[in-house]
mmCIF file of C-alpha atoms in Angstrom:
data_model
loop_
_atom_site.group_PDB
_atom_site.id
_atom_site.type_symbol
_atom_site.label_atom_id
_atom_site.label_comp_id
_atom_site.label_asym_id
_atom_site.label_seq_id
_atom_site.Cartn_x
_atom_site.Cartn_y
_atom_site.Cartn_z
ATOM 1 C CA MET A 1064 247.389 0.256 30.624
ATOM 2 C CA SER A 1065 247.815 0.393 34.574
ATOM 3 C CA GLU A 1066 246.388 0.276 36.698
ATOM 4 C CA ARG A 1067 243.122 2.475 38.153
ATOM 5 C CA LYS A 1068 243.655 2.549 41.783
ATOM 6 C CA VAL A 1069 246.886 1.604 43.134
ATOM 7 C CA LEU A 1070 248.948 0.715 46.434
ATOM 8 C CA ASN A 1071 252.745 1.456 45.255
ATOM 9 C CA LYS A 1072 253.657 4.215 42.987
ATOM 10 C CA TYR A 1073 256.948 4.152 41.093
ATOM 11 C CA TYR A 1074 259.759 5.921 42.191
ATOM 12 C CA PRO A 1075 262.980 6.612 39.599
ATOM 13 C CA PRO A 1076 266.593 5.046 40.782
ATOM 14 C CA ASP A 1077 267.549 8.786 40.277
ATOM 15 C CA PHE A 1078 264.789 10.710 42.291
ATOM 16 C CA ASP A 1079 265.495 12.858 44.459
ATOM 17 C CA PRO A 1080 263.461 14.497 47.202
ATOM 18 C CA SER A 1081 265.105 17.492 48.260
ATOM 19 C CA LYS A 1082 265.512 18.627 44.534
ATOM 20 C CA ILE A 1083 262.283 19.016 44.437
ATOM 21 C CA PRO A 1084 260.460 23.032 45.497
ATOM 22 C CA LYS A 1085 258.395 23.458 48.518
ATOM 23 C CA LEU A 1086 255.880 26.080 48.235
ATOM 24 C CA LYS A 1087 255.784 29.515 50.999
ATOM 25 C CA LEU A 1088 252.825 29.582 52.662
ATOM 26 C CA PRO A 1089 252.333 32.574 55.212
ATOM 27 C CA LYS A 1090 252.189 30.963 58.762
ATOM 28 C CA ASP A 1091 248.871 33.264 59.443
ATOM 29 C CA ARG A 1092 246.650 32.253 56.318
ATOM 30 C CA GLN A 1093 243.423 31.887 56.041
ATOM 31 C CA TYR A 1094 240.883 28.896 55.368
ATOM 32 C CA VAL A 1095 237.876 28.464 55.029
ATOM 33 C CA VAL A 1096 236.124 26.190 57.016
ATOM 34 C CA ARG A 1097 232.498 25.565 58.530
ATOM 35 C CA LEU A 1098 231.128 25.735 62.204
ATOM 36 C CA MET A 1099 228.468 26.491 64.496
ATOM 37 C CA ALA A 1100 228.552 29.687 66.835
ATOM 38 C CA PRO A 1101 229.489 28.298 70.221
ATOM 39 C CA PHE A 1102 227.566 30.630 72.227
ATOM 40 C CA ASN A 1103 224.504 32.796 71.890
ATOM 41 C CA MET A 1104 226.441 36.593 71.326
ATOM 42 C CA ARG A 1105 224.368 39.963 70.198
ATOM 43 C CA CYS A 1106 225.489 41.825 67.488
ATOM 44 C CA LYS A 1107 226.908 45.341 68.166
ATOM 45 C CA THR A 1108 225.738 47.083 64.838
ATOM 46 C CA CYS A 1109 222.397 46.177 64.385
ATOM 47 C CA GLY A 1110 220.800 43.955 67.868
ATOM 48 C CA GLU A 1111 220.508 40.681 66.361
ATOM 49 C CA TYR A 1112 220.650 37.561 68.209
ATOM 50 C CA ILE A 1113 222.983 34.800 67.018
ATOM 51 C CA TYR A 1114 222.023 31.463 69.040
ATOM 52 C CA LYS A 1115 224.719 29.150 70.057
ATOM 53 C CA GLY A 1116 224.676 26.149 66.890
ATOM 54 C CA LYS A 1117 223.671 28.549 64.418
ATOM 55 C CA LYS A 1118 226.105 27.466 60.907
ATOM 56 C CA PHE A 1119 228.394 29.801 59.067
ATOM 57 C CA ASN A 1120 230.801 29.270 57.112
ATOM 58 C CA ALA A 1121 233.856 31.073 59.033
ATOM 59 C CA ARG A 1122 237.584 31.869 58.515
ATOM 60 C CA LYS A 1123 239.691 30.574 60.289
ATOM 61 C CA GLU A 1124 243.465 31.746 61.165
ATOM 62 C CA THR A 1125 246.242 30.925 63.577
ATOM 63 C CA VAL A 1126 246.855 33.068 66.370
ATOM 64 C CA GLN A 1127 250.964 34.195 66.109
ATOM 65 C CA ASN A 1128 252.844 34.914 69.312
ATOM 66 C CA GLU A 1129 249.779 32.858 71.597
ATOM 67 C CA VAL A 1130 250.484 29.205 72.494
ATOM 68 C CA TYR A 1131 249.202 27.743 75.393
ATOM 69 C CA LEU A 1132 251.159 24.686 76.788
ATOM 70 C CA GLY A 1133 252.451 24.467 73.145
ATOM 71 C CA LEU A 1134 248.847 23.877 72.110
ATOM 72 C CA PRO A 1135 247.887 26.663 68.929
ATOM 73 C CA ILE A 1136 245.433 29.030 69.457
ATOM 74 C CA PHE A 1137 242.870 29.511 66.372
ATOM 75 C CA ARG A 1138 240.775 33.150 65.483
ATOM 76 C CA PHE A 1139 237.403 33.109 63.342
ATOM 77 C CA TYR A 1140 236.125 35.075 61.865
ATOM 78 C CA ILE A 1141 231.784 35.069 61.302
ATOM 79 C CA LYS A 1142 229.387 37.716 59.368
ATOM 80 C CA CYS A 1143 226.481 38.506 61.339
ATOM 81 C CA THR A 1144 223.605 37.216 59.092
ATOM 82 C CA ARG A 1145 221.383 41.160 59.780
ATOM 83 C CA CYS A 1146 224.122 43.177 58.703
ATOM 84 C CA LEU A 1147 226.671 41.702 58.000
ATOM 85 C CA ALA A 1148 229.202 42.637 60.534
ATOM 86 C CA GLU A 1149 232.380 41.017 60.985
ATOM 87 C CA ILE A 1150 232.175 39.116 64.291
ATOM 88 C CA THR A 1151 236.091 36.898 65.702
ATOM 89 C CA PHE A 1152 235.979 34.964 68.792
ATOM 90 C CA LYS A 1153 239.031 32.389 69.033
ATOM 91 C CA THR A 1154 239.553 29.661 71.490
ATOM 92 C CA ASP A 1155 240.335 29.510 74.426
ATOM 93 C CA PRO A 1156 242.381 25.939 76.060
ATOM 94 C CA GLU A 1157 243.214 26.766 79.511
ATOM 95 C CA ASN A 1158 239.208 26.868 80.282
ATOM 96 C CA THR A 1159 237.892 24.628 76.903
ATOM 97 C CA ASP A 1160 235.777 27.576 75.921
ATOM 98 C CA TYR A 1161 236.191 30.549 73.671
ATOM 99 C CA THR A 1162 236.397 34.065 74.117
ATOM 100 C CA MET A 1163 234.756 36.968 71.932
ATOM 101 C CA GLU A 1164 237.216 39.296 70.141
ATOM 102 C CA HIS A 1165 235.021 42.521 69.011
ATOM 103 C CA GLY A 1166 232.135 43.095 67.053
ATOM 104 C CA ALA A 1167 229.569 40.700 68.869
ATOM 105 C CA THR A 1168 228.774 40.927 73.348
ATOM 106 C CA ARG A 1169 229.203 37.454 74.341
ATOM 107 C CA ASN A 1170 225.161 36.940 76.439
ATOM 108 C CA PHE A 1171 224.641 35.506 79.526
ATOM 109 C CA GLN A 1172 224.871 32.118 80.982
ATOM 110 C CA ALA A 1173 224.049 31.044 83.819
ATOM 111 C CA GLU A 1174 225.748 27.256 83.550
ATOM 112 C CA LYS A 1175 228.756 28.574 82.834
ATOM 113 C CA LEU A 1176 228.827 31.507 86.147
ATOM 114 C CA LEU A 1177 227.882 27.664 88.106
ATOM 115 C CA GLU A 1178 230.447 25.537 87.306
ATOM 116 C CA GLU A 1179 233.181 28.654 87.695
ATOM 117 C CA GLU A 1180 231.949 29.014 90.633
ATOM 118 C CA GLU A 1181 232.667 25.565 91.900
ATOM 119 C CA LYS A 1182 235.564 25.412 90.585
ATOM 120 C CA ARG A 1183 236.610 28.417 93.125
ATOM 121 C CA VAL A 1184 234.771 27.380 96.032
ATOM 122 C CA GLN A 1185 236.832 23.977 95.461
ATOM 123 C CA LYS A 1186 240.367 25.879 95.049
ATOM 124 C CA GLU A 1187 239.547 27.756 98.069
ATOM 125 C CA ARG A 1188 239.068 25.027 100.397
ATOM 126 C CA GLU A 1189 241.691 22.994 99.098
ATOM 127 C CA ASP A 1190 244.230 26.053 99.983
ATOM 128 C CA GLU A 1191 242.388 25.928 102.758
ATOM 129 C CA GLU A 1192 243.300 22.517 103.774
ATOM 130 C CA LEU A 1193 247.073 22.639 102.859
ATOM 131 C CA ASN A 1194 247.709 24.805 105.798
ATOM 132 C CA ASN A 1195 244.803 23.928 108.314
ATOM 133 C CA PRO A 1196 244.437 20.152 109.689
ATOM 134 C CA MET A 1197 241.821 21.127 112.044
ATOM 135 C CA LYS A 1198 240.000 22.798 108.925
ATOM 136 C CA VAL A 1199 239.937 18.864 106.845
ATOM 137 C CA LEU A 1200 238.407 17.148 109.631
ATOM 138 C CA GLU A 1201 235.466 19.500 109.449
ATOM 139 C CA ASN A 1202 235.318 19.361 106.553
ATOM 140 C CA ARG A 1203 235.168 15.277 106.579
ATOM 141 C CA THR A 1204 233.191 15.671 109.775
ATOM 142 C CA LYS A 1205 230.664 17.960 107.389
ATOM 143 C CA ASP A 1206 231.409 14.996 103.879
ATOM 144 C CA SER A 1207 230.338 12.663 105.971
ATOM 145 C CA LYS A 1208 226.580 13.946 107.128
ATOM 146 C CA LEU A 1209 225.827 15.245 104.153
ATOM 147 C CA GLU A 1210 226.880 10.837 102.694
ATOM 148 C CA MET A 1211 223.932 10.433 105.606
ATOM 149 C CA GLU A 1212 222.085 12.202 105.085
ATOM 150 C CA VAL A 1213 222.229 11.559 101.039
ATOM 151 C CA LEU A 1214 221.598 7.904 101.643
ATOM 152 C CA GLU A 1215 218.536 8.085 103.447
ATOM 153 C CA ASN A 1216 216.887 10.378 100.895
ATOM 154 C CA LEU A 1217 217.733 7.391 99.199
ATOM 155 C CA GLN A 1218 216.780 4.977 101.760
ATOM 156 C CA GLU A 1219 213.470 6.885 101.705
ATOM 157 C CA LEU A 1220 212.972 6.847 97.411
ATOM 158 C CA LYS A 1221 213.867 2.996 98.001
ATOM 159 C CA ASP A 1222 210.709 3.066 100.570
ATOM 160 C CA LEU A 1223 208.503 4.419 98.005
ATOM 161 C CA ASN A 1224 209.090 2.881 94.943
ATOM 162 C CA GLN A 1225 208.643 -0.209 97.306
ATOM 163 C CA ARG A 1226 205.022 0.916 98.429
ATOM 164 C CA GLN A 1227 204.353 2.086 94.552
ATOM 165 C CA ALA A 1228 205.515 -0.883 92.959
ATOM 166 C CA HIS A 1229 203.315 -3.744 95.546
ATOM 167 C CA VAL A 1230 200.313 -1.412 94.179
ATOM 168 C CA ASP A 1231 197.605 -3.360 91.576
ATOM 169 C CA PHE A 1232 197.237 -0.278 89.337
ATOM 170 C CA GLU A 1233 195.790 -2.920 86.937
ATOM 171 C CA ALA A 1234 193.360 -4.084 89.294
ATOM 172 C CA MET A 1235 192.490 -0.124 90.230
ATOM 173 C CA LEU A 1236 191.119 0.021 87.178
ATOM 174 C CA ARG A 1237 189.433 -2.118 86.729
ATOM 175 C CA GLN A 1238 187.787 -1.282 89.958
ATOM 176 C CA HIS A 1239 187.000 1.602 88.860
ATOM 177 C CA ARG A 1240 185.320 0.856 85.438
ATOM 178 C CA LEU A 1241 183.236 -2.220 87.464
ATOM 179 C CA SER A 1242 182.275 1.476 90.150
ATOM 180 C CA GLU A 1243 180.830 3.422 86.679
ATOM 181 C CA GLU A 1244 179.654 0.669 85.113
ATOM 182 C CA GLU A 1245 177.201 0.159 88.456
ATOM 183 C CA ARG A 1246 176.598 3.799 88.984
ATOM 184 C CA GLN A 1247 175.594 4.046 85.373
ATOM 185 C CA LYS A 1248 173.535 0.924 85.275
ATOM 186 C CA GLN A 1249 171.736 2.034 89.201
ATOM 187 C CA GLU A 1250 170.666 5.332 87.199
ATOM 188 C CA GLN A 1251 169.669 3.763 84.431
ATOM 189 C CA GLU A 1252 166.931 2.475 86.312
ATOM 190 C CA GLU A 1253 166.230 5.067 88.181
ATOM 191 C CA ASP A 1254 165.195 6.057 84.923
ATOM 192 C CA GLU A 1255 163.164 3.316 84.022
ATOM 193 C CA ARG A 1256 161.269 3.512 87.961
ATOM 194 C CA GLU A 1257 160.243 7.067 86.625
ATOM 195 C CA THR A 1258 159.577 6.911 83.209
ATOM 196 C CA ALA A 1259 157.447 3.752 84.266
ATOM 197 C CA ALA A 1260 155.592 5.798 86.907
ATOM 198 C CA LEU A 1261 154.993 7.855 84.807
ATOM 199 C CA VAL A 1262 153.150 6.365 82.057
ATOM 200 C CA GLU A 1263 151.069 4.936 85.711
ATOM 201 C CA GLN A 1264 150.479 7.899 87.000
ATOM 202 C CA ALA A 1265 148.848 8.808 83.038
ATOM 203 C CA ARG A 1266 147.002 5.808 82.169
ATOM 204 C CA LYS A 1267 145.108 6.249 85.621
ATOM 205 C CA ARG A 1268 144.326 9.757 84.663
ATOM 206 C CA ARG A 1269 142.824 8.538 81.446
ATOM 207 C CA LEU A 1270 141.110 5.804 83.213
ATOM 208 C CA LEU A 1271 139.324 8.134 85.221
ATOM 209 C CA GLU A 1272 138.203 10.629 82.256
ATOM 210 C CA ASP A 1273 137.172 7.651 80.545
ATOM 211 C CA SER A 1274 135.205 6.488 83.201
ATOM 212 C CA ASP A 1275 133.752 9.914 84.131
ATOM 213 C CA SER A 1276 132.720 10.017 80.366
ATOM 214 C CA GLU A 1277 130.629 7.128 80.448
ATOM 215 C CA GLU A 1278 128.649 7.908 83.840
ATOM 216 C CA ASP A 1279 127.777 11.320 82.692
ATOM 217 C CA ALA A 1280 126.812 8.963 78.783
ATOM 218 C CA ALA A 1281 124.807 6.838 80.957
ATOM 219 C CA ALA A 1282 122.901 9.329 82.613
ATOM 220 C CA PRO A 1283 118.719 9.231 82.125
ATOM 221 C CA ALA A 1284 117.822 12.417 80.506
ATOM 222 C CA PRO A 1285 116.346 15.591 81.731
ATOM 223 C CA PRO A 1286 111.877 14.663 81.499
ATOM 224 C CA PRO A 1287 110.044 17.140 79.281
ATOM 225 C CA PRO A 1288 108.290 19.822 80.757
ATOM 226 C CA THR A 1289 104.946 19.145 81.482
ATOM 227 C CA LEU A 1290 102.229 20.689 79.329
ATOM 228 C CA ARG A 1291 99.801 23.452 80.586
ATOM 229 C CA PRO A 1292 96.775 22.704 82.589
ATOM 230 C CA LYS A 1293 95.256 25.633 80.706
ATOM 231 C CA PRO A 1294 94.290 26.001 76.944
ATOM 232 C CA THR A 1295 94.144 29.979 77.406
ATOM 233 C CA ALA A 1296 97.833 29.832 79.729
ATOM 234 C CA ILE A 1297 99.587 30.135 76.253
ATOM 235 C CA LEU A 1298 97.187 32.715 74.252
ATOM 236 C CA ASP A 1299 98.250 34.904 77.189
ATOM 237 C CA GLU A 1300 101.966 33.507 77.315
ATOM 238 C CA ALA A 1301 102.570 34.293 73.138
ATOM 239 C CA PRO A 1302 104.418 36.806 72.187
ATOM 240 C CA LYS A 1303 103.337 40.383 70.516
ATOM 241 C CA VAL A 1304 103.146 40.372 66.743
ATOM 242 C CA LYS A 1305 103.234 43.823 65.532
ATOM 243 C CA ARG A 1306 100.841 44.168 62.070
ATOM 244 C CA LYS A 1307 100.755 47.270 60.343
ATOM 245 C CA ALA A 1308 96.885 48.616 60.896
ATOM 246 C CA GLU A 1309 94.899 49.224 58.627
ATOM 247 C CA SER A 1310 93.163 52.393 57.898
ATOM 248 C CA TRP A 1311 89.738 51.637 59.409
ATOM 249 C CA GLU A 1312 91.571 50.798 62.356
ATOM 250 C CA ARG A 1313 93.107 53.901 62.408
ATOM 251 C CA SER A 1314 89.864 55.825 62.360
ATOM 252 C CA VAL A 1315 87.513 53.813 64.144
ATOM 253 C CA GLY A 1316 90.296 51.771 66.526
ATOM 254 C CA THR A 1317 91.174 48.377 67.350
ATOM 255 C CA LEU A 1318 87.562 45.997 68.589
ATOM 256 C CA GLY A 1319 89.005 43.081 69.387
ATOM 257 C CA SER A 1320 90.782 42.235 72.284
ATOM 258 C CA ARG A 1321 92.537 39.885 74.177
ATOM 259 C CA PRO A 1322 89.893 39.095 78.043
ATOM 260 C CA GLN A 1323 87.467 39.225 74.944
ATOM 261 C CA LEU A 1324 89.302 36.412 72.904
ATOM 262 C CA SER A 1325 89.443 34.651 76.244
ATOM 263 C CA GLY A 1326 86.136 35.050 76.883
ATOM 264 C CA LEU A 1327 84.727 33.915 73.598
ATOM 265 C CA VAL A 1328 87.214 30.664 73.763
ATOM 266 C CA VAL A 1329 84.126 27.628 75.190
ATOM 267 C CA VAL A 1330 86.718 24.215 76.872
ATOM 268 C CA LYS A 1331 85.174 21.433 74.808
ATOM 269 C CA LYS A 1332 82.601 18.946 77.064
ATOM 270 C CA THR A 1333 81.949 15.242 76.812
ATOM 271 C CA ASP A 1334 79.411 14.067 77.249
ATOM 272 C CA LEU A 1335 78.659 9.636 77.208
ATOM 273 C CA ASN A 1336 75.192 9.876 77.103
ATOM 274 C CA CYS A 1337 75.047 12.389 73.440
ATOM 275 C CA SER A 1338 75.299 9.687 70.714
ATOM 276 C CA THR A 1339 74.414 11.857 67.672
ATOM 277 C CA PRO A 1340 76.003 14.590 66.610
ATOM 278 C CA GLN A 1341 73.555 16.851 66.099
ATOM 279 C CA ASP A 1342 74.153 17.388 69.551
ATOM 280 C CA GLN A 1343 77.355 18.654 69.645
ATOM 281 C CA PRO A 1344 77.630 22.266 70.024
ATOM 282 C CA ALA A 1345 79.801 24.112 67.176
ATOM 283 C CA PRO A 1346 84.057 24.475 67.482
ATOM 284 C CA THR A 1347 84.130 28.401 69.368
ATOM 285 C CA LEU A 1348 86.930 30.395 67.955
ATOM 286 C CA GLY A 1349 90.048 29.293 69.667
ATOM 287 C CA THR A 1350 89.709 25.539 69.652
ATOM 288 C CA VAL A 1351 92.927 24.417 67.919
ATOM 289 C CA LYS A 1352 92.627 20.289 65.767
ATOM 290 C CA ASN A 1353 95.529 19.360 64.293
ATOM 291 C CA GLY A 1354 97.561 22.534 64.663
ATOM 292 C CA LYS A 1355 95.252 24.834 63.404
ATOM 293 C CA ALA A 1356 93.529 27.742 63.941
ATOM 294 C CA ALA A 1357 89.268 26.497 63.754
ATOM 295 C CA ASP A 1358 87.243 28.595 62.050
ATOM 296 C CA PRO A 1359 85.744 31.956 63.166
ATOM 297 C CA ALA A 1360 82.455 31.554 65.825
ATOM 298 C CA PRO A 1361 79.389 31.704 64.099
ATOM 299 C CA ARG A 1362 76.798 34.576 63.766
ATOM 300 C CA THR A 1363 74.109 34.523 66.573
ATOM 301 C CA PRO A 1364 71.265 36.714 66.249
ATOM 302 C CA GLY A 1365 71.330 40.105 67.861
ATOM 303 C CA THR A 1366 75.480 40.773 66.812
ATOM 304 C CA SER A 1367 76.200 43.465 65.012
ATOM 305 C CA SER A 1368 78.641 43.378 62.005
ATOM 306 C CA LEU A 1369 81.326 45.738 63.663
ATOM 307 C CA SER A 1370 81.724 42.867 66.452
ATOM 308 C CA GLN A 1371 82.118 40.282 64.236
ATOM 309 C CA LEU A 1372 84.496 41.684 62.059
ATOM 310 C CA GLY A 1373 85.977 42.383 65.539
ATOM 311 C CA ALA A 1374 86.145 38.768 66.582
ATOM 312 C CA TYR A 1375 87.491 38.035 63.080
ATOM 313 C CA SER A 1376 90.678 39.954 63.141
ATOM 314 C CA ASP A 1377 91.534 38.432 67.187
ATOM 315 C CA SER A 1378 91.158 35.089 66.180
ATOM 316 C CA GLU A 1379 93.177 35.611 63.185
ATOM 317 C CA ASP A 1380 96.037 37.089 65.935
ATOM 318 C CA SER A 1381 95.119 33.826 67.889
ATOM 319 C CA SER A 1382 97.029 31.401 64.526
ATOM 320 C CA SER A 1383 99.368 33.696 64.265
ATOM 321 C CA SER A 1384 101.265 33.530 67.809
ATOM 322 C CA ASN A 1385 99.961 29.804 67.734
#
């Protein structure tokens, strides 16, 4: 059994490599390669934008009768991602770039234009210096002056960096943090003082209210009203009670009146010499004892029954008013 991985192969003694038939391939043969779009482009058919770096499965072929310094030029065929239209571009070894052939237009690239402008200016300067030695001196003077300016700017940047290097950012942050903490502490103390002042004011107000209430409670009560000296004054001030008139009063009229009733009231006088109860006068109409009206006046000789009836009715009025 032969080995699977071998470095040497067996050639028989009668091997003649000239007898091996050669495969004839066309010179414009195309190969399928995987590539990325070398620049931004826009399809002419549908207007789709194809950005640089988009991957395609392209067909590659060698351009016939086009060579740059012995280097072959290759052409690539890709398809639009939207309308599948064919787009072709080829290599440009002279400018180390690619050139668009057909199917799309290359978008504007400022970087490429800047590079081309720099190359043009450099070429013009070299052409001038070849035939004009004074121009060479002027260009050297300008270059030296520009170099001095660049060195000065560089020195300024170095000085600025050294000044910033001496700055302690950690100390600055620490100081800022301490100042913030101190400010918060001061604000907290102010809030506490304001709260304490408000509590003190509320306590003083409450003490004042308590002292006012105690003074009101300790104040003496107003003296009771004095009794009237005249016992008949209450009869004069008593409200008149409306009562239903009797039938005989409608025909005859009221027999009693307040002046007659006040005339019948007699103030009781106490006699120290009298010791027997028989000498005491009989209670008259209008005298009050224990809050009750006394008996009507006794019948005296010479008075009529109608007058007695009027006196009796007046006594009832006085008792009801009391």
